[in-house]
């Protein structure tokens, strides 16, 4: 039996988080939530338009689903902090995904600035989920800075290349006592399953769902893959502990 | 000015020599590659690629979806003055065209801003003619200060400014810049700009770099097709963008492919960029620059705009008035060029939705 994932005091029984920036219509969000069971939806604050109700993405997110605003557009810690504060003022709650990018081709995150922004925002009471290059040392600093989870990239945003950083993510899973959420590069459900099977706590998918010919069906496929990967991981873990117990069955007899 | 200097060597490149050797086999190979070289880009612009438009369209659509998703940004241009001291032989605003010139007052600009805001626009492009004595930077500073609280993103398409001047405007809310070189062909540039400040090719060429140095976030460049050999201008536009991207990777670079339209006066374009070549160029740019924004202007007729929307375009202007202050008053000012697509913003929203895309009015945070 699995226990729910807890981040910032909220419980998540579904370990698939869904991004919205590339969807053909915000009106698909309720159906995506329904088909996938996702309980966390990311939105870019730069796209939150309160002046045009039919374009206000927040109004499409069903009650009970956690809104995770991201700081897309920020090039340094100071800008990320400003966006996070605006997001809270705009009614997005106190979760924030820090995204600090100043290279527009591969959209690689700046780990150093992300660590700074995490420390500042955690002190202000935000539940901070930083998007980073999977780097063990950076992740340790994020723990100290007060991050609520770590979101390493599998491969560049929108690239659909899967877990090209697998070995580096494995180090975070092994060593970091925070939820590890694989974000970016997950191009198909099998990638998501692979991430969960190796022990990631959750997966965030944006482009692959949003640009699918049927985003609602794709969200369901990802959700099932995440669940399958999770069950497989738990079985594997149970197997290992069983093996550990069974490895010295004669110890009592021969002592 | 590292990027501008580095770009200049591309003007010596033997474009025709390369293109004469390109075969359809080369095009096939390029279309299978993950990462393209400048020569690969030229291959896609070349006549040899004309037979691959469908393949290029599919690839272009796929690349755009990966990087931008299914969303199209809508913005509105606002012309605030049509005074001009240049002599660009192809332009309706040029100095010797005799018509009553206008410059909007701050009050009129506010009214136009209110109309645009009411229509839902959050991104505005401000335009003037090239007359620093009538629309000086001080005036632009006042205009931006006035409009900044009303919108999320303000860009300018005005005469080239210095880095310090862009910095001044950035402090009062400017975050984007559009500047077209018109033509990269130095000889033709000299001919079509017989007098006035615009005659200085290098000053204009360095404009996007000065904008980047001043910290502007969105910069759009391009050539005006019809003045010089379109293939040359397309290739040089690409090389200009390539060198700018290399030195200023944090800017959200974009491009546009304006084609000559009938303007006031009697200029007959020397070259014509056919619909087929226009579309081929657009796909070549998208395939070579997967992450660049591509703006489609209202110079293009509705049918062309509708077909191209899902195939590589990321931004469109809507309900464009290219005459000064055309939103708040019914007037009879001379437009800078003829708008081919007169559809209202509501009609554009419906068209974008019908293509399976989300019309987006806001894609920026004013505090940046």
Coordinates of C-alpha atoms in Angstrom, one line a residue:
Chain A
X1 CA 0.0 0.0 0.0
X2 CA 1.4 3.3 -1.1
X3 CA 1.3 6.4 1.1
X4 CA 0.4 9.8 -0.5
X5 CA 3.1 12.2 -1.5
X6 CA 3.2 15.2 0.8
X7 CA 4.5 18.6 -0.3
X8 CA 4.0 21.8 1.6
X9 CA 1.5 20.1 3.9
X10 CA -0.7 18.9 1.0
X11 CA -1.3 15.3 0.1
X12 CA -1.1 14.1 -3.4
X13 CA -2.3 10.6 -4.2
X14 CA -1.8 11.2 -8.0
X15 CA 1.9 11.5 -8.8
X16 CA 1.4 13.2 -12.2
X17 CA 1.5 16.9 -12.3
X18 CA 0.4 18.7 -15.4
X19 CA 1.6 21.9 -17.1
X20 CA -0.7 24.2 -19.1
X21 CA 1.4 26.6 -21.1
X22 CA 1.1 24.9 -24.5
X23 CA -2.5 23.7 -24.4
X24 CA -4.8 24.5 -27.4
X25 CA -7.4 25.8 -25.0
X26 CA -7.6 26.3 -21.2
X27 CA -11.1 24.9 -21.4
X28 CA -9.5 21.4 -21.6
X29 CA -8.1 21.7 -18.1
X30 CA -11.1 20.3 -16.2
X31 CA -11.3 17.3 -18.5
X32 CA -7.5 16.7 -18.2
X33 CA -7.9 16.8 -14.4
X34 CA -10.8 14.3 -14.6
X35 CA -9.1 11.9 -17.0
X36 CA -5.7 11.9 -15.2
X37 CA -6.7 12.5 -11.6
X38 CA -3.9 15.1 -11.3
X39 CA -4.0 17.2 -8.2
X40 CA -1.4 19.8 -9.2
X41 CA -1.5 22.1 -12.3
X42 CA 1.3 24.5 -13.2
X43 CA 0.6 27.9 -14.8
X44 CA 3.0 30.5 -16.0
X45 CA 2.2 33.8 -14.2
X46 CA 3.2 35.6 -17.4
X47 CA 0.2 34.0 -19.0
X48 CA -2.3 34.7 -16.2
X49 CA -4.6 37.4 -17.6
X50 CA -7.0 38.6 -15.0
X51 CA -8.4 41.3 -17.3
X52 CA -10.0 38.9 -19.7
X53 CA -12.2 36.4 -17.9
X54 CA -12.4 33.8 -20.7
X55 CA -8.6 33.9 -20.9
X56 CA -8.0 33.6 -17.2
X57 CA -6.5 30.2 -16.9
X58 CA -7.0 30.2 -13.1
X59 CA -10.8 30.1 -13.6
X60 CA -10.5 26.7 -15.4
X61 CA -8.6 24.9 -12.6
X62 CA -11.1 22.9 -10.6
X63 CA -11.5 23.4 -6.8
X64 CA -9.2 21.3 -4.8
X65 CA -6.4 21.2 -7.4
X66 CA -3.2 22.9 -6.2
X67 CA -2.1 25.7 -8.5
X68 CA 1.7 25.8 -9.1
X69 CA 2.6 29.1 -10.6
X70 CA 6.0 29.2 -12.3
X71 CA 8.3 32.1 -12.7
X72 CA 8.8 31.8 -16.5
X73 CA 10.4 35.0 -17.8
X74 CA 12.7 35.4 -14.8
X75 CA 16.4 35.7 -15.6
X76 CA 17.7 36.0 -12.0
X77 CA 16.7 35.4 -8.4
X78 CA 15.4 38.9 -7.9
X79 CA 13.0 38.6 -10.9
X80 CA 11.9 35.2 -9.7
X81 CA 11.1 36.6 -6.3
X82 CA 9.1 39.5 -7.8
X83 CA 7.0 37.1 -9.9
X84 CA 6.4 34.7 -7.0
X85 CA 5.1 37.6 -4.9
X86 CA 2.8 38.8 -7.8
X87 CA 1.5 35.2 -8.2
X88 CA 0.6 35.1 -4.5
X89 CA -1.2 38.5 -4.8
X90 CA -3.0 37.2 -7.9
X91 CA -4.5 34.5 -5.8
X92 CA -2.3 31.5 -6.9
X93 CA -1.7 30.4 -3.3
X94 CA 1.8 29.9 -1.8
X95 CA 3.2 27.2 -4.0
X96 CA 5.7 28.3 -6.5
X97 CA 7.9 26.6 -9.1
X98 CA 11.1 28.6 -9.6
X99 CA 12.2 28.7 -13.2
X100 CA 15.2 30.9 -13.9
X101 CA 16.3 30.8 -17.5
X102 CA 18.5 33.1 -19.5
X103 CA 19.4 30.8 -22.4
X104 CA 16.5 30.6 -24.8
X105 CA 17.5 27.7 -27.1
X106 CA 17.8 24.8 -24.6
X107 CA 16.1 26.7 -21.7
X108 CA 18.7 25.4 -19.2
X109 CA 17.9 26.6 -15.6
X110 CA 20.5 28.6 -13.7
X111 CA 21.0 26.5 -10.6
X112 CA 23.0 29.2 -8.7
X113 CA 20.3 31.9 -9.0
X114 CA 17.6 29.2 -8.3
X115 CA 19.3 28.4 -5.0
X116 CA 19.3 32.1 -4.0
X117 CA 15.6 32.6 -5.0
X118 CA 14.7 29.4 -3.1
X119 CA 16.3 30.7 0.1
X120 CA 14.5 34.1 -0.2
X121 CA 11.1 32.7 -1.0
X122 CA 11.2 29.9 1.6
X123 CA 11.8 32.5 4.2
X124 CA 8.7 34.3 3.0
X125 CA 6.6 31.2 3.6
X126 CA 6.4 30.0 0.0
X127 CA 6.3 26.3 -0.7
X128 CA 9.2 26.3 -3.2
X129 CA 9.7 23.8 -6.0
X130 CA 12.9 24.6 -7.9
X131 CA 13.4 23.5 -11.5
X132 CA 17.1 22.6 -11.8
X133 CA 19.8 20.7 -13.7
X134 CA 20.2 17.5 -11.7
X135 CA 23.3 18.2 -9.7
X136 CA 23.7 16.6 -6.3
X137 CA 25.6 19.5 -4.8
X138 CA 23.0 22.0 -6.0
X139 CA 20.3 19.8 -4.6
X140 CA 22.0 19.7 -1.2
X141 CA 22.1 23.5 -1.2
X142 CA 18.4 23.5 -2.1
X143 CA 17.7 21.4 1.0
X144 CA 19.5 23.9 3.1
X145 CA 17.7 26.8 1.4
X146 CA 14.4 25.4 2.4
X147 CA 13.1 23.9 -0.8
X148 CA 9.9 21.7 -0.5
X149 CA 11.0 19.4 -3.4
X150 CA 13.6 19.3 -6.2
X151 CA 12.6 19.3 -9.8
X152 CA 15.4 18.0 -12.0
X153 CA 15.1 18.0 -15.7
X154 CA 15.2 14.8 -17.7
X155 CA 16.2 16.6 -20.9
X156 CA 15.5 20.1 -22.3
X157 CA 12.0 21.5 -22.1
X158 CA 9.8 20.4 -25.0
X159 CA 12.5 18.1 -26.4
X160 CA 10.7 14.8 -25.7
X161 CA 14.0 13.1 -25.3
X162 CA 13.2 11.3 -22.1
X163 CA 15.6 10.7 -19.2
X164 CA 19.0 11.7 -20.7
X165 CA 20.1 12.7 -17.2
X166 CA 19.1 9.5 -15.6
X167 CA 22.3 8.7 -13.6
X168 CA 22.3 12.2 -12.2
X169 CA 18.7 12.0 -11.2
X170 CA 19.4 8.6 -9.5
X171 CA 21.9 10.4 -7.3
X172 CA 19.3 12.9 -6.1
X173 CA 16.8 10.0 -5.5
X174 CA 19.4 8.2 -3.4
X175 CA 20.8 11.1 -1.4
X176 CA 18.2 13.9 -1.1
X177 CA 15.5 13.6 1.6
X178 CA 13.0 15.7 -0.4
X179 CA 10.5 14.7 -3.0
X180 CA 12.2 14.4 -6.4
X181 CA 9.9 15.4 -9.3
X182 CA 11.2 14.8 -12.7
X183 CA 10.3 17.8 -14.9
X184 CA 10.9 18.5 -18.6
X185 CA 11.8 16.1 -21.4
X186 CA 9.2 13.5 -20.6
X187 CA 7.9 12.9 -24.1
X188 CA 5.9 9.7 -23.8
X189 CA 4.3 7.7 -21.0
X190 CA 7.1 5.1 -21.0
X191 CA 9.5 7.9 -20.0
X192 CA 7.2 8.8 -17.1
X193 CA 7.0 5.1 -16.1
X194 CA 10.8 4.9 -16.2
X195 CA 11.2 7.9 -14.0
X196 CA 8.8 6.5 -11.4
X197 CA 10.3 3.0 -11.6
X198 CA 13.7 4.3 -10.6
X199 CA 12.2 6.0 -7.6
X200 CA 11.2 9.5 -8.5
X201 CA 8.3 10.7 -6.3
X202 CA 6.4 12.4 -9.1
X203 CA 6.6 13.6 -12.7
X204 CA 5.6 16.8 -14.3
X205 CA 4.4 16.7 -18.0
X206 CA 3.6 19.7 -20.1
X207 CA 4.4 19.7 -23.8
X208 CA 3.8 16.0 -24.4
X209 CA 0.2 16.3 -23.1
X210 CA -0.5 19.8 -24.4
X211 CA 0.6 19.2 -28.0
X212 CA -0.9 15.7 -28.3
X213 CA -3.7 15.4 -30.8
X214 CA -5.9 14.4 -27.8
X215 CA -4.6 16.0 -24.6
X216 CA -7.3 14.5 -22.5
X217 CA -6.4 10.9 -23.6
X218 CA -2.7 11.7 -23.3
X219 CA -3.1 12.9 -19.8
X220 CA -4.8 9.6 -18.9
X221 CA -2.0 7.6 -20.5
X222 CA 0.6 9.5 -18.6
X223 CA -1.3 9.1 -15.3
X224 CA -1.5 5.3 -15.8
X225 CA 2.2 5.1 -16.7
X226 CA 3.1 7.1 -13.6
X227 CA 0.9 4.7 -11.5
X228 CA 2.4 1.6 -13.1
X229 CA 5.9 2.9 -12.6
X230 CA 5.2 3.7 -9.0
X231 CA 3.7 0.2 -8.3
X232 CA 6.7 -1.4 -9.9
X233 CA 9.1 0.7 -7.8
X234 CA 7.2 -0.3 -4.6
X235 CA 7.3 -4.0 -5.6
X236 CA 11.0 -3.7 -6.2
X237 CA 11.5 -2.1 -2.8
X238 CA 9.5 -4.8 -1.1
X239 CA 11.4 -7.4 -2.9
X240 CA 14.7 -5.9 -1.7
X241 CA 13.7 -5.9 1.9
X242 CA 12.5 -9.4 1.6
X243 CA 15.8 -10.4 0.2
X244 CA 17.6 -8.6 3.0
X245 CA 15.6 -10.6 5.6
X246 CA 16.1 -13.9 3.8
X247 CA 19.7 -13.5 3.1
X248 CA 20.8 -15.0 6.5
X249 CA 18.1 -17.6 7.3
X250 CA 20.5 -19.8 9.2
X251 CA 22.1 -17.2 11.3
X252 CA 20.1 -18.2 14.4
X253 CA 20.9 -21.9 14.0
X254 CA 24.7 -21.7 13.6
X255 CA 25.5 -19.1 16.3
Chain B
X1 CA 29.3 45.6 -30.8
X2 CA 30.6 42.0 -31.2
X3 CA 27.5 40.6 -33.0
X4 CA 27.3 43.4 -35.5
X5 CA 31.0 43.1 -36.4
X6 CA 30.9 39.4 -36.7
X7 CA 27.8 39.6 -38.9
X8 CA 29.5 41.8 -41.4
X9 CA 31.7 39.0 -42.7
X10 CA 28.6 37.1 -43.9
X11 CA 28.0 39.9 -46.4
X12 CA 31.0 38.6 -48.3
X13 CA 29.6 35.0 -48.4
X14 CA 29.2 33.6 -51.9
X15 CA 25.4 32.9 -51.7
X16 CA 24.9 32.4 -55.4
X17 CA 27.9 30.1 -55.7
X18 CA 26.6 27.9 -52.9
X19 CA 23.0 27.8 -54.1
X20 CA 24.1 26.8 -57.7
X21 CA 25.6 23.6 -56.2
X22 CA 22.7 22.6 -54.0
X23 CA 20.7 19.5 -55.1
X24 CA 17.5 18.0 -53.9
X25 CA 19.6 15.3 -52.2
X26 CA 21.1 18.0 -50.0
X27 CA 17.7 19.2 -49.1
X28 CA 16.5 15.7 -48.1
X29 CA 19.6 15.3 -46.0
X30 CA 19.1 18.6 -44.2
X31 CA 15.5 17.8 -43.5
X32 CA 16.6 14.7 -41.6
X33 CA 19.2 16.5 -39.4
X34 CA 18.7 17.5 -35.8
X35 CA 21.0 20.5 -35.7
X36 CA 21.5 22.7 -38.8
X37 CA 24.5 24.8 -40.0
X38 CA 24.2 28.2 -41.8
X39 CA 24.8 26.3 -45.1
X40 CA 21.9 23.9 -44.3
X41 CA 19.7 27.0 -43.8
X42 CA 20.7 28.4 -47.2
X43 CA 20.0 25.0 -48.7
X44 CA 16.4 25.3 -47.4
X45 CA 16.1 28.8 -48.8
X46 CA 17.4 27.7 -52.2
X47 CA 15.4 26.9 -55.3
X48 CA 16.4 23.2 -54.7
X49 CA 14.0 23.2 -51.7
X50 CA 11.0 24.4 -53.6
X51 CA 9.9 20.9 -54.2
X52 CA 9.8 20.1 -50.5
X53 CA 7.3 22.6 -49.2
X54 CA 5.0 19.9 -47.8
X55 CA 7.8 18.2 -45.9
X56 CA 9.0 21.6 -44.6
X57 CA 5.5 22.6 -43.5
X58 CA 5.1 19.4 -41.5
X59 CA 8.5 19.8 -39.8
X60 CA 7.9 23.5 -39.2
X61 CA 4.6 22.8 -37.5
X62 CA 6.1 20.0 -35.4
X63 CA 9.0 22.2 -34.2
X64 CA 6.7 25.1 -33.4
X65 CA 4.4 22.9 -31.4
X66 CA 7.4 21.6 -29.3
X67 CA 8.7 25.0 -28.5
X68 CA 5.6 27.2 -28.3
X69 CA 2.7 24.7 -28.0
X70 CA -0.7 25.5 -29.4
X71 CA -0.8 29.2 -28.6
X72 CA -0.7 32.4 -30.7
X73 CA 0.0 35.8 -29.1
X74 CA -2.1 38.7 -30.3
X75 CA -0.8 42.2 -30.2
X76 CA -1.8 45.6 -31.5
X77 CA 0.3 48.2 -33.3
X78 CA -0.4 51.9 -32.3
X79 CA 0.9 54.6 -34.6
X80 CA 1.6 57.7 -32.7
X81 CA 3.1 60.0 -35.4
X82 CA 3.8 60.0 -39.1
X83 CA 6.3 62.8 -39.4
X84 CA 9.4 61.6 -41.1
X85 CA 12.6 63.1 -42.3
X86 CA 13.7 60.1 -44.3
X87 CA 13.4 59.6 -48.0
X88 CA 12.8 55.8 -48.2
X89 CA 11.6 55.6 -51.7
X90 CA 9.2 52.7 -50.9
X91 CA 7.4 54.1 -47.9
X92 CA 4.1 56.0 -47.5
X93 CA 5.4 58.2 -44.7
X94 CA 8.5 59.5 -46.6
X95 CA 9.4 63.1 -46.2
X96 CA 8.5 64.4 -49.7
X97 CA 5.1 62.7 -49.8
X98 CA 2.9 65.8 -49.2
X99 CA 0.1 65.1 -46.8
X100 CA -1.0 66.6 -43.5
X101 CA 1.3 65.0 -40.8
X102 CA 0.0 64.1 -37.4
X103 CA 1.4 63.5 -34.0
X104 CA -1.0 62.4 -31.3
X105 CA -1.2 64.3 -28.0
X106 CA -0.7 62.4 -24.8
X107 CA -4.4 62.7 -24.2
X108 CA -5.1 61.1 -27.6
X109 CA -2.6 58.3 -26.9
X110 CA -4.3 57.6 -23.6
X111 CA -7.7 57.3 -25.4
X112 CA -6.2 55.0 -28.0
X113 CA -4.6 53.0 -25.2
X114 CA -8.0 52.7 -23.5
X115 CA -9.7 51.5 -26.7
X116 CA -7.0 48.8 -27.2
X117 CA -7.1 47.8 -23.6
X118 CA -10.9 47.5 -23.8
X119 CA -10.5 45.2 -26.8
X120 CA -8.4 43.0 -24.6
X121 CA -4.9 43.8 -25.9
X122 CA -2.1 43.5 -23.3
X123 CA 0.9 43.7 -25.7
X124 CA 1.3 46.9 -27.7
X125 CA 3.8 47.9 -30.4
X126 CA 4.2 51.7 -30.6
X127 CA 5.3 53.1 -34.0
X128 CA 6.4 56.5 -35.2
X129 CA 8.0 57.8 -38.4
X130 CA 11.6 58.7 -38.3
X131 CA 11.6 62.2 -36.9
X132 CA 13.6 62.6 -33.7
X133 CA 13.0 66.3 -33.6
X134 CA 9.2 65.8 -33.5
X135 CA 9.0 62.6 -31.5
X136 CA 12.1 62.8 -29.4
X137 CA 13.1 60.3 -26.8
X138 CA 11.7 62.6 -24.1
X139 CA 8.3 62.3 -25.8
X140 CA 8.6 58.5 -26.1
X141 CA 9.5 58.4 -22.5
X142 CA 6.3 60.2 -21.6
X143 CA 4.2 58.0 -23.8
X144 CA 5.7 54.8 -22.3
X145 CA 5.2 56.1 -18.8
X146 CA 1.6 56.8 -19.6
X147 CA 0.8 53.4 -21.2
X148 CA 3.0 51.2 -19.0
X149 CA 0.3 50.9 -16.2
X150 CA -2.3 50.0 -18.8
X151 CA -0.5 47.1 -20.5
X152 CA 1.8 44.1 -19.7
X153 CA 4.3 44.6 -22.5
X154 CA 5.3 47.6 -24.6
X155 CA 7.5 47.5 -27.6
X156 CA 8.6 50.2 -30.0
X157 CA 9.2 50.3 -33.7
X158 CA 10.7 53.7 -34.1
X159 CA 13.9 55.3 -35.4
X160 CA 17.1 53.6 -34.2
X161 CA 18.2 54.8 -30.7
X162 CA 21.4 54.6 -28.8
X163 CA 21.9 52.0 -26.0
X164 CA 21.5 54.8 -23.4
X165 CA 18.2 55.9 -24.9
X166 CA 16.9 52.3 -24.9
X167 CA 17.9 52.1 -21.3
X168 CA 16.0 55.2 -20.5
X169 CA 12.9 53.8 -22.2
X170 CA 13.4 50.5 -20.5
X171 CA 13.2 52.2 -17.1
X172 CA 9.7 53.5 -18.0
X173 CA 8.3 50.2 -19.2
X174 CA 9.8 49.4 -22.6
X175 CA 10.6 45.7 -22.9
X176 CA 10.5 45.0 -26.7
X177 CA 11.9 46.3 -29.9
X178 CA 11.2 45.7 -33.6
X179 CA 13.7 47.0 -36.1
X180 CA 13.9 46.0 -39.7
X181 CA 17.1 46.5 -41.7
X182 CA 14.8 46.9 -44.8
X183 CA 17.6 45.4 -46.9
X184 CA 21.0 43.9 -45.9
X185 CA 22.3 44.6 -49.5
X186 CA 24.5 47.6 -48.9
X187 CA 24.2 48.9 -52.5
X188 CA 20.5 48.7 -52.6
X189 CA 20.2 50.1 -49.1
X190 CA 22.1 53.1 -50.3
X191 CA 19.9 53.6 -53.4
X192 CA 16.5 53.3 -51.6
X193 CA 17.6 55.6 -48.8
X194 CA 18.8 58.6 -50.9
X195 CA 19.0 61.0 -47.9
X196 CA 18.1 61.4 -44.3
X197 CA 19.5 59.8 -41.1
X198 CA 18.5 56.3 -42.3
X199 CA 21.2 56.4 -44.9
X200 CA 23.6 55.2 -42.2
X201 CA 23.5 51.4 -42.9
X202 CA 25.8 50.4 -40.0
X203 CA 23.9 52.5 -37.4
X204 CA 20.7 50.8 -38.3
X205 CA 22.4 47.3 -38.4
X206 CA 23.7 47.8 -34.9
X207 CA 20.2 48.7 -33.5
X208 CA 19.1 45.3 -32.3
X209 CA 22.4 44.8 -30.6
X210 CA 22.1 48.1 -28.8
X211 CA 18.6 47.1 -27.7
X212 CA 20.0 43.8 -26.3
X213 CA 22.8 45.6 -24.5
X214 CA 20.2 47.9 -22.9
X215 CA 18.5 44.8 -21.5
X216 CA 15.4 44.7 -23.8
X217 CA 13.7 41.3 -23.6
X218 CA 12.0 40.8 -27.0
X219 CA 13.7 41.9 -30.1
X220 CA 12.3 41.3 -33.6
X221 CA 14.3 41.8 -36.8
X222 CA 13.8 41.3 -40.5
X223 CA 14.1 42.5 -44.0
X224 CA 11.4 44.2 -46.1
X225 CA 11.2 41.7 -49.1
X226 CA 11.0 43.4 -52.5
X227 CA 13.8 45.9 -52.3
X228 CA 16.7 43.5 -53.0
X229 CA 17.2 39.9 -54.0
X230 CA 14.9 38.1 -51.5
X231 CA 17.2 35.0 -51.2
X232 CA 20.1 37.2 -50.1
X233 CA 18.0 39.2 -47.7
X234 CA 16.6 36.0 -46.1
X235 CA 20.0 34.5 -45.7
X236 CA 21.5 37.6 -44.2
X237 CA 18.6 38.1 -41.9
X238 CA 19.3 34.6 -40.7
X239 CA 23.0 35.3 -40.2
X240 CA 22.2 38.5 -38.4
X241 CA 19.9 36.6 -36.0
X242 CA 22.4 33.9 -35.6
X243 CA 25.2 36.2 -34.5
X244 CA 22.8 38.2 -32.2
X245 CA 21.6 35.0 -30.5
X246 CA 25.2 33.9 -30.0
X247 CA 26.1 36.9 -28.0
X248 CA 22.7 37.7 -26.4
X249 CA 21.2 34.3 -25.5
X250 CA 18.8 35.7 -22.9
X251 CA 16.8 37.8 -25.4
X252 CA 13.6 36.3 -26.8
X253 CA 14.6 36.9 -30.4
X254 CA 12.0 37.0 -33.1
X255 CA 11.6 37.7 -36.8
X256 CA 9.1 38.8 -39.3
X257 CA 9.0 38.6 -43.1
X258 CA 7.2 41.8 -44.3
X259 CA 6.7 41.9 -48.0
X260 CA 6.3 45.1 -50.0
X261 CA 2.7 46.3 -50.3
X262 CA 1.4 49.2 -52.3
X263 CA 2.2 52.3 -50.2
X264 CA 1.4 56.0 -50.9
X265 CA 3.4 57.1 -53.9
X266 CA 4.4 55.2 -56.9
X267 CA 7.2 52.9 -55.9
X268 CA 7.3 49.6 -57.9
X269 CA 9.2 47.0 -56.0
X270 CA 12.2 45.6 -58.0
X271 CA 11.7 42.1 -56.7
X272 CA 8.7 40.2 -55.8
X273 CA 8.6 37.5 -53.1
X274 CA 6.0 35.1 -54.4
X275 CA 3.6 33.4 -52.0
X276 CA 5.4 30.1 -52.6
X277 CA 8.9 31.6 -51.8
X278 CA 7.4 33.5 -48.8
X279 CA 6.1 30.3 -47.3
X280 CA 9.3 28.4 -48.1
X281 CA 11.4 31.1 -46.4
X282 CA 9.1 31.1 -43.3
X283 CA 9.5 27.4 -42.9
X284 CA 13.3 27.6 -43.5
X285 CA 13.5 30.2 -40.7
X286 CA 11.4 28.1 -38.3
X287 CA 13.5 24.9 -39.0
X288 CA 16.8 26.7 -38.6
X289 CA 15.6 28.8 -35.5
X290 CA 13.3 26.5 -33.6
X291 CA 12.9 28.9 -30.7
X292 CA 12.6 32.2 -32.4
X293 CA 9.3 34.0 -32.3
X294 CA 7.8 34.6 -35.8
X295 CA 5.4 37.4 -36.4
X296 CA 2.9 37.4 -39.3
X297 CA 1.8 40.9 -40.2
X298 CA -1.5 42.3 -41.5
X299 CA 0.3 43.0 -44.7
X300 CA -0.7 39.4 -45.5
X301 CA -4.2 38.7 -46.8
X302 CA -6.6 36.7 -44.5
X303 CA -6.3 33.5 -46.6
X304 CA -2.5 33.4 -46.3
X305 CA -2.6 34.3 -42.6
X306 CA -5.1 31.5 -41.8
X307 CA -3.1 28.8 -43.6
X308 CA 0.2 29.8 -42.0
X309 CA -1.2 30.2 -38.4
X310 CA -0.5 26.7 -37.3
X311 CA 2.7 26.2 -39.4
X312 CA 5.3 28.2 -37.6
X313 CA 3.8 31.6 -36.6
X314 CA 3.8 32.6 -32.9
X315 CA 2.5 36.2 -33.0
X316 CA 0.0 38.1 -35.0
X317 CA -1.2 41.6 -35.0
X318 CA -4.9 42.0 -35.2
X319 CA -7.3 44.8 -36.1
X320 CA -4.3 46.8 -37.3
X321 CA -4.6 50.5 -38.1
X322 CA -1.5 51.7 -39.8
X323 CA -2.7 55.3 -39.8
X324 CA -1.9 57.5 -36.8
X325 CA -4.3 57.1 -33.9
X326 CA -6.6 54.9 -35.9
X327 CA -8.3 53.3 -32.9
X328 CA -9.9 56.2 -31.0
X329 CA -11.1 58.4 -33.9
X330 CA -12.5 57.9 -37.4
X331 CA -9.9 59.8 -39.4
X332 CA -8.5 59.9 -42.9
X333 CA -4.8 59.9 -42.2
X334 CA -2.6 58.3 -44.8
X335 CA -1.6 54.7 -43.7
X336 CA 2.0 53.7 -43.8
X337 CA 1.1 50.7 -45.9
X338 CA -2.0 48.9 -47.0
X339 CA -3.4 46.5 -44.5
X340 CA -4.6 43.3 -46.3
X341 CA -6.2 41.8 -43.2
X342 CA -8.8 44.0 -41.7
X343 CA -10.5 41.5 -39.5
X344 CA -11.6 42.5 -36.0
X345 CA -9.9 41.0 -32.9
X346 CA -13.0 38.9 -32.3
X347 CA -12.8 37.5 -35.8
X348 CA -9.1 36.7 -35.3
X349 CA -9.8 35.0 -32.0
X350 CA -12.4 32.8 -33.8
X351 CA -10.0 32.0 -36.6
X352 CA -7.2 31.0 -34.2
X353 CA -9.6 28.8 -32.2
X354 CA -10.8 27.2 -35.3
X355 CA -7.2 26.1 -36.1
X356 CA -7.0 24.4 -32.7
X357 CA -4.9 27.1 -31.1
X358 CA -5.3 29.3 -28.0
X359 CA -5.4 33.0 -28.7
X360 CA -3.2 34.6 -26.0
X361 CA -3.3 38.3 -25.1
X362 CA -0.8 38.2 -22.2
X363 CA 2.6 36.5 -22.2
X364 CA 4.6 38.7 -20.0
X365 CA 4.9 40.1 -16.5
X366 CA 5.1 43.8 -16.3
X367 CA 7.5 43.9 -13.4
X368 CA 10.4 42.4 -15.4

